[in-house]
Amino acid sequence: LAGWGTDGPGARAAINRGGLEGMVLGLGYRADVPLLLSALDVAVVPSLDEAAGIALVEAMAAGLPVAASDVGGIPEVMGETGVRVAPGDAGALASAISHLLDDADEASRLGEAARVRAVREFGGAALAARTVARYEAALARRRKANGKL
């Protein structure tokens, strides 16, 4: 686990309760996330509650196929570029991960679609364009309200 989110102690406790100390590494904050992502075959976002986490966008931008919970903003961020499962359904999540590991063609197709979507929707140019559009819309509303078209 790279990063702990807002519940580091809770994550550590869950790892300990599950007897997973030797199998799960808690890496904490990392500045080299792209390097870590390059070592993965599949990204897993098993959130029970998620607005639209940066981890998902980073994994998509890295071209990884993603297995994620169908919760919060995840469906909007992912679109049809990954496999979504019901939140908390460990069996379905395991099946989704296995599917992506077993079907290299599908994983490659989804990973490339995720990369394209991440760049198109969440890349710097897209975010800058949306920010400029919002400022322009706000300025137009203000001008209209002041009677200056």
Short mmCIF file of N, CA and C in Angstrom, two decimals:
data_model
loop_
_atom_site.label_atom_id
_atom_site.label_comp_id
_atom_site.label_asym_id
_atom_site.label_seq_id
_atom_site.Cartn_x
_atom_site.Cartn_y
_atom_site.Cartn_z
N LEU A 1 0.85 -1.18 0.00
CA LEU A 1 0.00 0.00 0.00
C LEU A 1 0.89 1.22 0.00
N ALA A 2 0.79 1.99 -1.05
CA ALA A 2 1.51 3.26 -1.11
C ALA A 2 0.55 4.34 -0.67
N GLY A 3 0.91 5.04 0.38
CA GLY A 3 0.01 6.03 0.96
C GLY A 3 -0.96 5.36 1.90
N TRP A 4 -1.43 6.10 2.86
CA TRP A 4 -2.38 5.54 3.83
C TRP A 4 -3.72 6.23 3.76
N GLY A 5 -3.86 7.24 2.95
CA GLY A 5 -5.11 7.98 2.94
C GLY A 5 -5.31 8.65 4.28
N THR A 6 -6.53 8.72 4.71
CA THR A 6 -6.83 9.39 5.99
C THR A 6 -6.90 8.41 7.15
N ASP A 7 -6.70 7.12 6.91
CA ASP A 7 -6.84 6.13 7.98
C ASP A 7 -5.64 5.20 8.08
N GLY A 8 -4.45 5.76 8.20
CA GLY A 8 -3.25 4.95 8.33
C GLY A 8 -3.31 3.96 9.48
N PRO A 9 -3.63 4.43 10.70
CA PRO A 9 -3.70 3.50 11.83
C PRO A 9 -4.75 2.41 11.62
N GLY A 10 -5.88 2.75 11.02
CA GLY A 10 -6.92 1.76 10.76
C GLY A 10 -6.46 0.73 9.75
N ALA A 11 -5.75 1.17 8.72
CA ALA A 11 -5.22 0.24 7.71
C ALA A 11 -4.20 -0.69 8.33
N ARG A 12 -3.31 -0.14 9.15
CA ARG A 12 -2.31 -0.98 9.81
C ARG A 12 -2.98 -2.01 10.71
N ALA A 13 -4.00 -1.58 11.44
CA ALA A 13 -4.71 -2.50 12.34
C ALA A 13 -5.40 -3.61 11.55
N ALA A 14 -6.00 -3.27 10.40
CA ALA A 14 -6.66 -4.28 9.58
C ALA A 14 -5.65 -5.29 9.04
N ILE A 15 -4.48 -4.80 8.65
CA ILE A 15 -3.42 -5.70 8.18
C ILE A 15 -3.03 -6.66 9.30
N ASN A 16 -2.86 -6.14 10.49
CA ASN A 16 -2.48 -6.97 11.64
C ASN A 16 -3.58 -7.96 11.99
N ARG A 17 -4.83 -7.50 12.02
CA ARG A 17 -5.96 -8.40 12.34
C ARG A 17 -6.06 -9.54 11.34
N GLY A 18 -5.78 -9.25 10.10
CA GLY A 18 -5.87 -10.27 9.06
C GLY A 18 -4.64 -11.16 8.98
N GLY A 19 -3.65 -10.91 9.82
CA GLY A 19 -2.44 -11.71 9.79
C GLY A 19 -1.65 -11.53 8.51
N LEU A 20 -1.70 -10.33 7.95
CA LEU A 20 -1.08 -10.06 6.65
C LEU A 20 0.22 -9.27 6.75
N GLU A 21 0.79 -9.19 7.95
CA GLU A 21 1.98 -8.37 8.14
C GLU A 21 3.10 -8.70 7.16
N GLY A 22 3.33 -9.96 6.86
CA GLY A 22 4.41 -10.34 5.97
C GLY A 22 4.05 -10.29 4.49
N MET A 23 2.76 -10.06 4.19
CA MET A 23 2.31 -10.08 2.80
C MET A 23 1.95 -8.70 2.26
N VAL A 24 1.66 -7.77 3.14
CA VAL A 24 1.26 -6.43 2.73
C VAL A 24 2.29 -5.44 3.27
N LEU A 25 2.87 -4.69 2.37
CA LEU A 25 3.82 -3.66 2.76
C LEU A 25 3.11 -2.32 2.83
N GLY A 26 3.24 -1.66 3.95
CA GLY A 26 2.70 -0.32 4.10
C GLY A 26 3.81 0.69 3.83
N LEU A 27 3.82 1.25 2.63
CA LEU A 27 4.91 2.12 2.22
C LEU A 27 4.74 3.56 2.68
N GLY A 28 3.52 3.93 3.13
CA GLY A 28 3.30 5.31 3.52
C GLY A 28 3.40 6.25 2.34
N TYR A 29 3.65 7.54 2.63
CA TYR A 29 3.75 8.54 1.57
C TYR A 29 4.93 8.21 0.66
N ARG A 30 4.70 8.35 -0.64
CA ARG A 30 5.77 8.12 -1.62
C ARG A 30 5.74 9.23 -2.66
N ALA A 31 6.89 9.74 -3.00
CA ALA A 31 7.00 10.75 -4.05
C ALA A 31 7.25 10.10 -5.41
N ASP A 32 7.51 8.79 -5.42
CA ASP A 32 7.84 8.09 -6.65
C ASP A 32 6.72 7.17 -7.13
N VAL A 33 5.50 7.65 -7.05
CA VAL A 33 4.33 6.84 -7.42
C VAL A 33 4.42 6.33 -8.86
N PRO A 34 4.82 7.13 -9.84
CA PRO A 34 4.92 6.58 -11.20
C PRO A 34 5.85 5.37 -11.28
N LEU A 35 6.95 5.40 -10.54
CA LEU A 35 7.86 4.26 -10.52
C LEU A 35 7.18 3.03 -9.92
N LEU A 36 6.47 3.22 -8.83
CA LEU A 36 5.75 2.10 -8.21
C LEU A 36 4.69 1.55 -9.15
N LEU A 37 3.95 2.42 -9.80
CA LEU A 37 2.89 1.97 -10.71
C LEU A 37 3.46 1.19 -11.89
N SER A 38 4.66 1.54 -12.33
CA SER A 38 5.26 0.84 -13.46
C SER A 38 5.57 -0.61 -13.14
N ALA A 39 5.60 -0.96 -11.86
CA ALA A 39 5.89 -2.34 -11.46
C ALA A 39 4.62 -3.19 -11.32
N LEU A 40 3.45 -2.59 -11.51
CA LEU A 40 2.19 -3.29 -11.31
C LEU A 40 1.63 -3.86 -12.61
N ASP A 41 0.84 -4.92 -12.47
CA ASP A 41 0.10 -5.48 -13.59
C ASP A 41 -1.34 -5.01 -13.57
N VAL A 42 -1.87 -4.76 -12.38
CA VAL A 42 -3.26 -4.35 -12.18
C VAL A 42 -3.29 -3.38 -11.00
N ALA A 43 -4.10 -2.35 -11.10
CA ALA A 43 -4.34 -1.46 -9.97
C ALA A 43 -5.66 -1.85 -9.34
N VAL A 44 -5.71 -1.82 -8.02
CA VAL A 44 -6.92 -2.19 -7.28
C VAL A 44 -7.32 -1.03 -6.38
N VAL A 45 -8.57 -0.60 -6.52
CA VAL A 45 -9.10 0.50 -5.71
C VAL A 45 -10.34 -0.04 -5.00
N PRO A 46 -10.14 -0.67 -3.82
CA PRO A 46 -11.25 -1.35 -3.13
C PRO A 46 -12.01 -0.46 -2.15
N SER A 47 -12.18 0.80 -2.49
CA SER A 47 -12.78 1.77 -1.57
C SER A 47 -14.22 1.41 -1.20
N LEU A 48 -14.55 1.73 0.04
CA LEU A 48 -15.94 1.62 0.49
C LEU A 48 -16.64 2.96 0.35
N ASP A 49 -15.85 4.02 0.29
CA ASP A 49 -16.37 5.38 0.13
C ASP A 49 -15.26 6.19 -0.54
N GLU A 50 -15.55 6.76 -1.69
CA GLU A 50 -14.50 7.45 -2.45
C GLU A 50 -15.13 8.56 -3.28
N ALA A 51 -14.66 9.78 -3.07
CA ALA A 51 -15.15 10.88 -3.89
C ALA A 51 -14.66 10.68 -5.33
N ALA A 52 -13.39 10.70 -5.52
CA ALA A 52 -12.75 10.44 -6.83
C ALA A 52 -11.26 10.53 -6.59
N GLY A 53 -10.72 9.56 -5.94
CA GLY A 53 -9.35 9.60 -5.47
C GLY A 53 -8.30 9.74 -6.55
N ILE A 54 -7.22 10.41 -6.17
CA ILE A 54 -6.10 10.62 -7.08
C ILE A 54 -5.42 9.31 -7.43
N ALA A 55 -5.46 8.32 -6.54
CA ALA A 55 -4.83 7.03 -6.82
C ALA A 55 -5.42 6.40 -8.08
N LEU A 56 -6.72 6.53 -8.25
CA LEU A 56 -7.38 5.97 -9.43
C LEU A 56 -6.90 6.68 -10.69
N VAL A 57 -6.87 7.99 -10.68
CA VAL A 57 -6.43 8.75 -11.85
C VAL A 57 -4.97 8.46 -12.16
N GLU A 58 -4.13 8.35 -11.14
CA GLU A 58 -2.72 8.04 -11.36
C GLU A 58 -2.56 6.66 -12.01
N ALA A 59 -3.31 5.68 -11.52
CA ALA A 59 -3.24 4.33 -12.09
C ALA A 59 -3.71 4.34 -13.54
N MET A 60 -4.78 5.05 -13.81
CA MET A 60 -5.29 5.14 -15.18
C MET A 60 -4.26 5.81 -16.08
N ALA A 61 -3.67 6.91 -15.62
CA ALA A 61 -2.68 7.64 -16.42
C ALA A 61 -1.46 6.77 -16.71
N ALA A 62 -1.18 5.83 -15.82
CA ALA A 62 -0.05 4.92 -16.01
C ALA A 62 -0.40 3.79 -16.99
N GLY A 63 -1.65 3.76 -17.45
CA GLY A 63 -2.06 2.74 -18.41
C GLY A 63 -2.35 1.39 -17.78
N LEU A 64 -2.67 1.40 -16.49
CA LEU A 64 -2.97 0.14 -15.81
C LEU A 64 -4.44 -0.22 -15.93
N PRO A 65 -4.73 -1.50 -16.10
CA PRO A 65 -6.13 -1.92 -15.98
C PRO A 65 -6.49 -1.81 -14.50
N VAL A 66 -7.73 -1.44 -14.22
CA VAL A 66 -8.14 -1.17 -12.84
C VAL A 66 -9.34 -2.03 -12.46
N ALA A 67 -9.25 -2.61 -11.26
CA ALA A 67 -10.39 -3.27 -10.62
C ALA A 67 -10.75 -2.38 -9.44
N ALA A 68 -12.00 -1.91 -9.39
CA ALA A 68 -12.36 -0.92 -8.37
C ALA A 68 -13.78 -1.12 -7.89
N SER A 69 -14.03 -0.58 -6.70
CA SER A 69 -15.39 -0.58 -6.15
C SER A 69 -16.27 0.37 -6.93
N ASP A 70 -17.50 -0.01 -7.14
CA ASP A 70 -18.49 0.81 -7.85
C ASP A 70 -19.16 1.72 -6.82
N VAL A 71 -18.42 2.75 -6.39
CA VAL A 71 -18.89 3.59 -5.31
C VAL A 71 -18.43 5.03 -5.53
N GLY A 72 -19.20 5.97 -5.02
CA GLY A 72 -18.82 7.37 -5.07
C GLY A 72 -18.55 7.86 -6.48
N GLY A 73 -17.43 8.57 -6.65
CA GLY A 73 -17.08 9.13 -7.94
C GLY A 73 -16.30 8.19 -8.84
N ILE A 74 -16.02 6.98 -8.37
CA ILE A 74 -15.23 6.04 -9.17
C ILE A 74 -15.86 5.76 -10.53
N PRO A 75 -17.16 5.47 -10.63
CA PRO A 75 -17.73 5.21 -11.96
C PRO A 75 -17.56 6.39 -12.92
N GLU A 76 -17.70 7.60 -12.42
CA GLU A 76 -17.56 8.77 -13.27
C GLU A 76 -16.12 8.94 -13.74
N VAL A 77 -15.17 8.69 -12.86
CA VAL A 77 -13.77 8.82 -13.23
C VAL A 77 -13.37 7.71 -14.20
N MET A 78 -13.73 6.47 -13.91
CA MET A 78 -13.32 5.33 -14.73
C MET A 78 -14.05 5.23 -16.05
N GLY A 79 -15.30 5.62 -16.08
CA GLY A 79 -16.08 5.35 -17.27
C GLY A 79 -16.12 3.85 -17.50
N GLU A 80 -15.89 3.42 -18.73
CA GLU A 80 -15.90 1.99 -19.06
C GLU A 80 -14.48 1.46 -19.25
N THR A 81 -13.53 2.03 -18.52
CA THR A 81 -12.13 1.67 -18.73
C THR A 81 -11.57 0.67 -17.72
N GLY A 82 -12.42 0.05 -16.93
CA GLY A 82 -11.95 -0.91 -15.94
C GLY A 82 -13.08 -1.81 -15.51
N VAL A 83 -12.82 -2.60 -14.49
CA VAL A 83 -13.81 -3.53 -13.97
C VAL A 83 -14.26 -3.01 -12.60
N ARG A 84 -15.56 -2.79 -12.45
CA ARG A 84 -16.10 -2.31 -11.17
C ARG A 84 -16.90 -3.42 -10.51
N VAL A 85 -16.82 -3.44 -9.17
CA VAL A 85 -17.55 -4.43 -8.39
C VAL A 85 -18.25 -3.73 -7.23
N ALA A 86 -19.21 -4.41 -6.64
CA ALA A 86 -19.93 -3.85 -5.50
C ALA A 86 -18.95 -3.61 -4.35
N PRO A 87 -19.08 -2.47 -3.69
CA PRO A 87 -18.18 -2.19 -2.58
C PRO A 87 -18.32 -3.25 -1.47
N GLY A 88 -17.19 -3.69 -0.96
CA GLY A 88 -17.18 -4.67 0.12
C GLY A 88 -17.30 -6.11 -0.33
N ASP A 89 -17.45 -6.36 -1.63
CA ASP A 89 -17.60 -7.72 -2.14
C ASP A 89 -16.21 -8.26 -2.51
N ALA A 90 -15.54 -8.85 -1.51
CA ALA A 90 -14.17 -9.32 -1.69
C ALA A 90 -14.08 -10.40 -2.77
N GLY A 91 -15.07 -11.26 -2.84
CA GLY A 91 -15.06 -12.32 -3.85
C GLY A 91 -15.13 -11.76 -5.26
N ALA A 92 -16.01 -10.79 -5.47
CA ALA A 92 -16.13 -10.17 -6.79
C ALA A 92 -14.85 -9.40 -7.15
N LEU A 93 -14.25 -8.76 -6.16
CA LEU A 93 -13.01 -8.04 -6.40
C LEU A 93 -11.90 -9.01 -6.78
N ALA A 94 -11.81 -10.12 -6.07
CA ALA A 94 -10.80 -11.13 -6.39
C ALA A 94 -11.02 -11.68 -7.80
N SER A 95 -12.27 -11.90 -8.17
CA SER A 95 -12.57 -12.38 -9.53
C SER A 95 -12.17 -11.35 -10.58
N ALA A 96 -12.44 -10.09 -10.31
CA ALA A 96 -12.08 -9.03 -11.25
C ALA A 96 -10.56 -8.96 -11.42
N ILE A 97 -9.84 -9.06 -10.32
CA ILE A 97 -8.37 -9.03 -10.39
C ILE A 97 -7.87 -10.23 -11.19
N SER A 98 -8.40 -11.41 -10.89
CA SER A 98 -8.00 -12.62 -11.61
C SER A 98 -8.28 -12.50 -13.09
N HIS A 99 -9.45 -11.97 -13.43
CA HIS A 99 -9.81 -11.78 -14.84
C HIS A 99 -8.78 -10.91 -15.55
N LEU A 100 -8.40 -9.80 -14.91
CA LEU A 100 -7.44 -8.89 -15.54
C LEU A 100 -6.06 -9.52 -15.64
N LEU A 101 -5.69 -10.34 -14.68
CA LEU A 101 -4.39 -11.01 -14.73
C LEU A 101 -4.37 -12.14 -15.75
N ASP A 102 -5.51 -12.79 -15.93
CA ASP A 102 -5.60 -13.94 -16.84
C ASP A 102 -5.82 -13.57 -18.29
N ASP A 103 -6.41 -12.42 -18.55
CA ASP A 103 -6.74 -12.02 -19.92
C ASP A 103 -5.89 -10.81 -20.31
N ALA A 104 -4.69 -11.10 -20.80
CA ALA A 104 -3.73 -10.04 -21.12
C ALA A 104 -4.27 -9.08 -22.18
N ASP A 105 -5.00 -9.58 -23.16
CA ASP A 105 -5.54 -8.71 -24.21
C ASP A 105 -6.56 -7.74 -23.64
N GLU A 106 -7.45 -8.24 -22.81
CA GLU A 106 -8.45 -7.38 -22.18
C GLU A 106 -7.78 -6.37 -21.25
N ALA A 107 -6.81 -6.82 -20.47
CA ALA A 107 -6.11 -5.93 -19.55
C ALA A 107 -5.40 -4.82 -20.34
N SER A 108 -4.78 -5.19 -21.44
CA SER A 108 -4.09 -4.20 -22.27
C SER A 108 -5.06 -3.20 -22.86
N ARG A 109 -6.19 -3.70 -23.37
CA ARG A 109 -7.21 -2.82 -23.95
C ARG A 109 -7.75 -1.85 -22.91
N LEU A 110 -8.07 -2.36 -21.72
CA LEU A 110 -8.62 -1.50 -20.66
C LEU A 110 -7.57 -0.51 -20.16
N GLY A 111 -6.32 -0.97 -20.03
CA GLY A 111 -5.26 -0.09 -19.58
C GLY A 111 -5.02 1.07 -20.54
N GLU A 112 -5.03 0.78 -21.83
CA GLU A 112 -4.84 1.85 -22.83
C GLU A 112 -6.04 2.80 -22.83
N ALA A 113 -7.24 2.26 -22.72
CA ALA A 113 -8.43 3.11 -22.66
C ALA A 113 -8.40 3.99 -21.40
N ALA A 114 -7.92 3.44 -20.30
CA ALA A 114 -7.80 4.20 -19.05
C ALA A 114 -6.79 5.34 -19.22
N ARG A 115 -5.66 5.03 -19.86
CA ARG A 115 -4.63 6.05 -20.06
C ARG A 115 -5.17 7.20 -20.91
N VAL A 116 -5.83 6.85 -21.99
CA VAL A 116 -6.39 7.88 -22.88
C VAL A 116 -7.42 8.73 -22.12
N ARG A 117 -8.30 8.08 -21.37
CA ARG A 117 -9.32 8.80 -20.62
C ARG A 117 -8.69 9.71 -19.55
N ALA A 118 -7.69 9.20 -18.85
CA ALA A 118 -7.04 10.00 -17.80
C ALA A 118 -6.41 11.26 -18.38
N VAL A 119 -5.72 11.12 -19.50
CA VAL A 119 -5.08 12.28 -20.13
C VAL A 119 -6.14 13.24 -20.65
N ARG A 120 -7.15 12.69 -21.34
CA ARG A 120 -8.19 13.53 -21.95
C ARG A 120 -9.02 14.27 -20.90
N GLU A 121 -9.41 13.58 -19.83
CA GLU A 121 -10.32 14.16 -18.85
C GLU A 121 -9.64 14.84 -17.67
N PHE A 122 -8.43 14.36 -17.30
CA PHE A 122 -7.82 14.82 -16.05
C PHE A 122 -6.40 15.33 -16.22
N GLY A 123 -5.89 15.36 -17.45
CA GLY A 123 -4.55 15.88 -17.71
C GLY A 123 -4.51 17.39 -17.53
N GLY A 124 -3.31 17.92 -17.49
CA GLY A 124 -3.14 19.35 -17.26
C GLY A 124 -3.88 20.23 -18.25
N ALA A 125 -3.82 19.87 -19.54
CA ALA A 125 -4.49 20.69 -20.56
C ALA A 125 -6.00 20.68 -20.35
N ALA A 126 -6.56 19.52 -20.02
CA ALA A 126 -8.01 19.42 -19.81
C ALA A 126 -8.43 20.22 -18.57
N LEU A 127 -7.67 20.10 -17.51
CA LEU A 127 -8.01 20.84 -16.29
C LEU A 127 -7.87 22.35 -16.51
N ALA A 128 -6.83 22.76 -17.23
CA ALA A 128 -6.65 24.18 -17.51
C ALA A 128 -7.80 24.72 -18.37
N ALA A 129 -8.20 23.95 -19.38
CA ALA A 129 -9.29 24.39 -20.26
C ALA A 129 -10.59 24.52 -19.47
N ARG A 130 -10.87 23.57 -18.59
CA ARG A 130 -12.10 23.66 -17.77
C ARG A 130 -12.04 24.84 -16.81
N THR A 131 -10.87 25.11 -16.25
CA THR A 131 -10.73 26.25 -15.34
C THR A 131 -10.97 27.55 -16.09
N VAL A 132 -10.36 27.72 -17.26
CA VAL A 132 -10.55 28.92 -18.07
C VAL A 132 -12.02 29.06 -18.44
N ALA A 133 -12.67 27.97 -18.84
CA ALA A 133 -14.09 28.03 -19.22
C ALA A 133 -14.95 28.48 -18.04
N ARG A 134 -14.63 28.02 -16.86
CA ARG A 134 -15.41 28.43 -15.67
C ARG A 134 -15.22 29.91 -15.38
N TYR A 135 -13.98 30.38 -15.47
CA TYR A 135 -13.74 31.81 -15.26
C TYR A 135 -14.46 32.64 -16.31
N GLU A 136 -14.40 32.21 -17.56
CA GLU A 136 -15.08 32.94 -18.63
C GLU A 136 -16.59 32.96 -18.40
N ALA A 137 -17.15 31.85 -17.97
CA ALA A 137 -18.59 31.79 -17.70
C ALA A 137 -18.95 32.71 -16.53
N ALA A 138 -18.14 32.72 -15.50
CA ALA A 138 -18.39 33.60 -14.35
C ALA A 138 -18.30 35.07 -14.77
N LEU A 139 -17.30 35.39 -15.59
CA LEU A 139 -17.15 36.76 -16.07
C LEU A 139 -18.34 37.17 -16.94
N ALA A 140 -18.81 36.26 -17.80
CA ALA A 140 -19.97 36.56 -18.65
C ALA A 140 -21.21 36.80 -17.79
N ARG A 141 -21.40 35.99 -16.75
CA ARG A 141 -22.56 36.20 -15.85
C ARG A 141 -22.47 37.54 -15.16
N ARG A 142 -21.28 37.91 -14.73
CA ARG A 142 -21.11 39.18 -14.03
C ARG A 142 -21.37 40.35 -14.97
N ARG A 143 -20.85 40.24 -16.20
CA ARG A 143 -21.09 41.31 -17.17
C ARG A 143 -22.57 41.44 -17.48
N LYS A 144 -23.25 40.30 -17.62
CA LYS A 144 -24.67 40.32 -17.92
C LYS A 144 -25.44 40.96 -16.76
N ALA A 145 -25.05 40.59 -15.52
CA ALA A 145 -25.73 41.15 -14.35
C ALA A 145 -25.51 42.65 -14.24
N ASN A 146 -24.39 43.13 -14.72
CA ASN A 146 -24.09 44.56 -14.68
C ASN A 146 -24.56 45.32 -15.92
N GLY A 147 -25.23 44.57 -16.82
CA GLY A 147 -25.76 45.18 -18.03
C GLY A 147 -24.72 45.46 -19.09
N LYS A 148 -23.57 44.82 -18.99
CA LYS A 148 -22.50 45.03 -19.97
C LYS A 148 -22.30 43.71 -20.71
N LEU A 149 -22.81 43.64 -21.90
CA LEU A 149 -22.64 42.43 -22.71
C LEU A 149 -21.46 42.62 -23.56
#
